[in-house]
Each structure stands twice: as C-alpha cells, then as structure tokens.
Short mmCIF file of C-alpha atoms in Angstrom, two decimals:
data_model
loop_
_atom_site.label_atom_id
_atom_site.label_comp_id
_atom_site.label_asym_id
_atom_site.label_seq_id
_atom_site.Cartn_x
_atom_site.Cartn_y
_atom_site.Cartn_z
CA MET A 4 -39.35 125.63 76.61
CA MET A 5 -36.43 127.61 76.00
CA ALA A 6 -37.57 130.90 74.77
CA ASN A 7 -33.11 131.19 73.13
CA LEU A 8 -30.43 129.82 73.58
CA PHE A 9 -29.01 131.42 76.86
CA SER A 10 -32.04 129.81 78.90
CA SER A 11 -29.52 127.06 79.44
CA PHE A 12 -27.90 128.87 82.06
CA ASP A 13 -31.46 130.31 83.73
CA PRO A 14 -31.89 128.34 86.96
CA THR A 15 -35.90 129.02 87.15
CA THR A 16 -36.37 128.39 83.48
CA ASN A 17 -38.20 125.12 84.78
CA LEU A 18 -40.40 125.00 87.12
CA LEU A 19 -39.39 123.17 89.62
CA SER A 20 -35.85 125.01 89.40
CA LEU A 21 -34.39 121.23 88.47
CA ASN A 22 -31.53 122.93 86.58
CA TRP A 23 -28.99 122.90 89.99
CA MET A 24 -29.32 119.17 90.06
CA SER A 25 -27.42 118.93 86.96
CA ALA A 26 -24.27 119.73 89.41
CA LEU A 27 -25.09 116.04 91.38
CA LEU A 28 -24.54 114.15 88.14
CA GLY A 29 -21.12 113.60 88.54
CA LEU A 30 -21.39 112.34 91.27
CA LEU A 31 -22.77 108.99 89.45
CA PHE A 32 -19.17 108.66 87.80
CA VAL A 33 -17.76 108.57 90.90
CA PRO A 34 -17.29 105.84 93.45
CA SER A 35 -19.57 106.62 96.24
CA MET A 36 -17.14 105.72 98.39
CA PHE A 37 -15.67 109.25 97.82
CA TRP A 38 -18.45 110.93 98.77
CA LEU A 39 -21.29 108.65 100.51
CA ILE A 40 -21.09 107.97 104.50
CA PRO A 41 -20.89 104.56 104.91
CA SER A 42 -23.42 102.80 107.29
CA ARG A 43 -22.63 100.96 110.28
CA PRO A 44 -23.81 97.75 108.59
CA VAL A 45 -20.65 98.48 105.63
CA VAL A 46 -18.61 99.44 108.03
CA LEU A 47 -18.48 96.47 110.03
CA TRP A 48 -19.16 94.26 106.72
CA ASN A 49 -15.77 96.10 105.42
CA ASN A 50 -13.99 95.24 108.77
CA ILE A 51 -15.51 91.71 108.11
CA ASN A 52 -12.85 91.11 105.16
CA GLU A 53 -9.97 92.49 106.00
CA ILE A 54 -10.28 90.53 108.90
CA LEU A 55 -10.75 87.35 106.58
CA HIS A 56 -8.58 89.00 103.96
CA SER A 57 -5.56 88.62 106.10
CA GLU A 58 -6.57 85.62 107.80
CA PHE A 59 -6.29 83.71 104.27
CA LYS A 60 -3.51 85.10 103.62
CA VAL A 61 -1.53 83.63 106.30
CA LEU A 62 -3.34 80.65 105.27
CA ILE A 63 -2.38 80.57 101.79
CA GLY A 64 1.27 82.04 102.89
CA ASN A 65 2.42 82.25 98.84
CA SER A 66 2.49 86.79 98.49
CA LYS A 67 3.44 85.60 94.59
CA ILE A 68 0.02 85.64 93.87
CA LYS A 69 -2.31 89.30 94.19
CA GLY A 70 -5.82 89.25 95.49
CA SER A 71 -5.41 84.62 95.50
CA THR A 72 -8.23 85.58 99.02
CA LEU A 73 -10.77 87.32 96.96
CA ILE A 74 -12.14 83.49 95.95
CA PHE A 75 -12.76 82.37 99.73
CA VAL A 76 -13.54 85.72 101.35
CA SER A 77 -16.50 85.31 98.36
CA LEU A 78 -16.95 81.94 99.01
CA PHE A 79 -17.47 82.76 102.61
CA SER A 80 -20.12 85.29 101.67
CA MET A 81 -21.46 83.57 99.09
CA ILE A 82 -22.93 80.09 102.02
CA MET A 83 -22.87 82.76 104.41
CA LEU A 84 -25.89 84.29 102.79
CA ASN A 85 -27.16 81.27 101.39
CA ASN A 86 -26.99 79.89 105.09
CA VAL A 87 -28.30 83.12 107.12
CA LEU A 88 -31.71 82.89 103.97
CA GLY A 89 -32.23 79.75 104.97
CA LEU A 90 -33.68 80.42 108.25
CA PHE A 91 -36.32 82.91 107.20
CA PRO A 92 -39.95 80.84 106.14
CA TYR A 93 -40.78 80.04 103.11
CA ILE A 94 -36.97 80.31 101.64
CA PHE A 95 -34.61 77.29 99.88
CA THR A 96 -31.56 76.29 101.35
CA SER A 97 -29.66 75.44 98.87
CA THR A 98 -25.98 75.41 100.60
CA SER A 99 -28.31 72.51 102.74
CA HIS A 100 -28.06 69.88 99.26
CA MET A 101 -24.95 67.92 97.55
CA VAL A 102 -25.99 69.30 94.28
CA MET A 103 -24.16 72.94 95.78
CA THR A 104 -21.88 72.15 98.05
CA LEU A 105 -20.53 69.63 95.43
CA SER A 106 -21.01 72.23 92.98
CA LEU A 107 -18.47 74.92 95.31
CA SER A 108 -15.59 71.95 96.97
CA LEU A 109 -15.48 70.04 94.12
CA PRO A 110 -14.09 72.93 91.61
CA LEU A 111 -11.89 74.09 93.68
CA TRP A 112 -10.21 71.38 94.76
CA VAL A 113 -9.67 70.50 91.45
CA SER A 114 -8.31 74.02 90.28
CA PHE A 115 -6.19 73.45 93.21
CA MET A 116 -4.80 69.92 92.57
CA LEU A 117 -4.27 71.19 88.95
CA TYR A 118 -2.44 74.88 90.23
CA GLY A 119 -0.11 72.23 92.96
CA TRP A 120 0.86 68.86 90.94
CA THR A 121 2.09 71.70 87.59
CA ASN A 122 4.06 74.41 90.23
CA ASN A 123 4.62 72.33 93.24
CA THR A 124 4.76 68.37 92.07
CA THR A 125 7.83 67.97 95.11
CA HIS A 126 5.88 69.21 97.20
CA MET A 127 2.64 67.75 96.63
CA LEU A 128 4.89 64.64 96.96
CA ALA A 129 6.42 65.24 99.78
CA HIS A 130 3.14 65.40 101.52
CA LEU A 131 2.08 61.87 100.36
CA VAL A 132 4.29 60.34 103.34
CA PRO A 133 4.44 62.46 106.44
CA GLN A 134 7.56 63.11 108.00
CA GLY A 135 9.04 60.23 110.56
CA THR A 136 6.94 57.09 108.86
CA PRO A 137 9.11 54.71 109.06
CA GLY A 138 9.71 53.03 104.96
CA VAL A 139 7.93 49.65 106.03
CA LEU A 140 4.61 51.99 105.71
CA MET A 141 5.31 54.31 103.25
CA PRO A 142 3.68 52.42 100.76
CA PHE A 143 0.34 51.72 102.81
CA MET A 144 0.88 55.40 103.58
CA VAL A 145 1.09 56.68 100.22
CA CYS A 146 -2.65 54.91 99.50
CA ILE A 147 -3.81 56.14 102.65
CA GLU A 148 -2.56 59.61 102.10
CA THR A 149 -4.02 58.92 97.98
CA ILE A 150 -7.63 57.89 99.42
CA SER A 151 -7.69 60.49 101.70
CA ASN A 152 -6.90 63.97 100.41
CA LEU A 153 -9.33 62.11 96.80
CA ILE A 154 -12.53 62.15 99.57
CA ARG A 155 -11.42 66.07 100.51
CA PRO A 156 -14.07 67.36 98.47
CA GLY A 157 -16.62 64.92 99.41
CA THR A 158 -16.01 65.37 103.10
CA LEU A 159 -16.47 69.35 102.40
CA ALA A 160 -19.66 69.54 100.74
CA VAL A 161 -20.95 66.64 102.76
CA ARG A 162 -20.42 68.70 106.22
CA LEU A 163 -21.92 71.50 104.59
CA ALA A 164 -24.87 69.79 103.80
CA ALA A 165 -25.07 67.71 107.24
CA ASN A 166 -25.17 70.75 109.58
CA MET A 167 -27.63 72.73 107.14
CA ILE A 168 -29.76 69.39 107.16
CA ALA A 169 -29.26 68.55 110.66
CA GLY A 170 -30.30 72.58 112.42
CA HIS A 171 -33.24 72.85 110.21
CA LEU A 172 -35.22 69.11 109.93
CA LEU A 173 -34.44 69.79 114.74
CA MET A 174 -36.65 72.72 113.91
CA THR A 175 -39.07 71.40 111.70
CA LEU A 176 -39.67 67.98 113.77
CA LEU A 177 -40.21 70.13 116.82
CA GLY A 178 -42.80 72.80 115.39
CA ASN A 179 -44.83 70.21 113.92
CA THR A 180 -45.33 69.40 117.35
CA GLY A 181 -46.61 72.45 118.39
CA PRO A 182 -50.39 72.21 117.61
CA SER A 183 -51.11 69.35 120.49
CA LEU A 184 -49.16 70.67 123.32
CA SER A 185 -50.85 72.54 126.53
CA LEU A 186 -50.04 75.71 126.33
CA SER A 187 -47.44 75.26 129.30
CA LEU A 188 -45.42 73.17 126.79
CA LEU A 189 -45.98 75.66 123.90
CA VAL A 190 -44.50 78.04 125.98
CA ILE A 191 -41.94 75.17 126.37
CA LEU A 192 -41.35 74.25 123.00
CA VAL A 193 -40.95 78.40 121.68
CA THR A 194 -38.22 79.44 123.79
CA GLY A 195 -36.41 76.48 122.59
CA GLN A 196 -37.18 76.78 118.68
CA ILE A 197 -35.71 80.74 119.66
CA MET A 198 -32.59 79.29 121.03
CA LEU A 199 -32.47 76.77 118.63
CA LEU A 200 -32.62 79.30 115.94
CA THR A 201 -29.86 81.13 117.85
CA LEU A 202 -27.86 78.48 117.57
CA GLU A 203 -28.32 77.87 113.51
CA SER A 204 -28.14 81.40 112.69
CA ALA A 205 -24.25 81.33 114.84
CA VAL A 206 -23.62 77.78 112.62
CA ALA A 207 -24.57 78.98 109.38
CA VAL A 208 -21.48 82.15 110.17
CA ILE A 209 -18.99 79.43 111.67
CA GLN A 210 -19.26 76.61 108.68
CA SER A 211 -18.70 79.61 105.79
CA TYR A 212 -16.28 79.81 107.61
CA VAL A 213 -14.96 76.69 108.21
CA PHE A 214 -15.77 75.31 104.67
CA ALA A 215 -13.64 79.03 103.62
CA VAL A 216 -10.96 77.79 105.70
CA LEU A 217 -11.00 74.30 104.83
CA SER A 218 -10.97 75.14 100.82
CA THR A 219 -7.19 77.00 101.76
CA LEU A 220 -5.81 74.35 103.70
CA TYR A 221 -6.57 71.73 101.05
#
C-alpha cells in the first residue's frame, strides 16, 4: 500500500521490486521482430516463405497485383501443416477427404475463372485453341480444352486426397500384420514402416507444394 503519492516513484515499494517491470510493457506494443532474436526454426520458416514468394511471383507473372502470392504461401502452409499432423497417431488427416480438398480447390478455381474471363477475355479465349492447331480440329480442341478446364478443381482435389489416403492406408495395412509375425519379420516390418514414414513425410511437403503451384497455373 502506498504511504503517499510519491511512493509510486520508489522502486522498492513492492516486496518483489516489480516496479521496474513496467519498463518492459512497451515491448508489448512493438513487434517481436524488433526486440526478440528469432530462433532457428523461425529463420528457416521465413527463408522458406521468401523462396515460395519468389517462385509464385514468377508463376503469376503479374506484378501489378500486390500481395497476390500471399494466398498461395498461406495455402501451402495450411496444407503442409495438416499433412504433417496427419502422420502422428490418433490425429485426423483432413486433407485425405474430398470435402477438405475440394473446398480448397473449387473456390480458388472459380475466382480465377471469374477474374480471367472478366479482365482477360481475349487471353482466355486464345487458350481454348492451342497454337498451331489445324482449322479442322479447332472445334474439337475447344471442346477438349473446355472439359479439361472444368475438371481441373476435381483433379486437383483428387490428387491431394489420393496421395494422402494411399500412404496412410499402406502404413495401416502393414501395421495390422505385426502381431502375427515372428521376431525376425517384425524387425523387417518396423524398418519398412520407418522408411515408409520418411517417404510420407516427403509426400506431405511435396503434395502441398504441388497443390499451391497448380493453383497458380490453373
């Protein structure tokens, strides 16, 4: 309890001398990057984001739209996080279901189609007929390109879901045979499971990158 008004200026008023902690309150309003040394994982993640930003910037090719790569970097991060978490036991792999993957691919495809046909109609029409196509085949090529364009969100969703299901299903089937095997075969099975888990970790990262890259190309 303060004896008088000027006790608030006494650093030894409290038992634990916490008055000096008020000098750190300003750090709450300053971004941590200006006063906190980033850890190695943070530095690694920032480098990955910068590499992805440069990759997507080249793929998009439109420098007039600022921040257009942010949605694809965020998409990559979200899918990769869900894929990697799905490798842990008793964690639901949401990206192995079409409800999740189609919810990601369909809105992106629809928005890109609306933006492309609204602002670059001539360019979108030119894509329906590949360069050098004979005049006789042009009507067929328009039909083929239209169908391939319409099924793109479905193929994008199926690709991600199928790759996630295949690896998890194989690991589950191999794991269920463990109790009935001998000790020597069990060692081989565990070694194979570790190798398969390493492969699935790589697939989790690769598929998230493929999904984000194909979203930009579509």
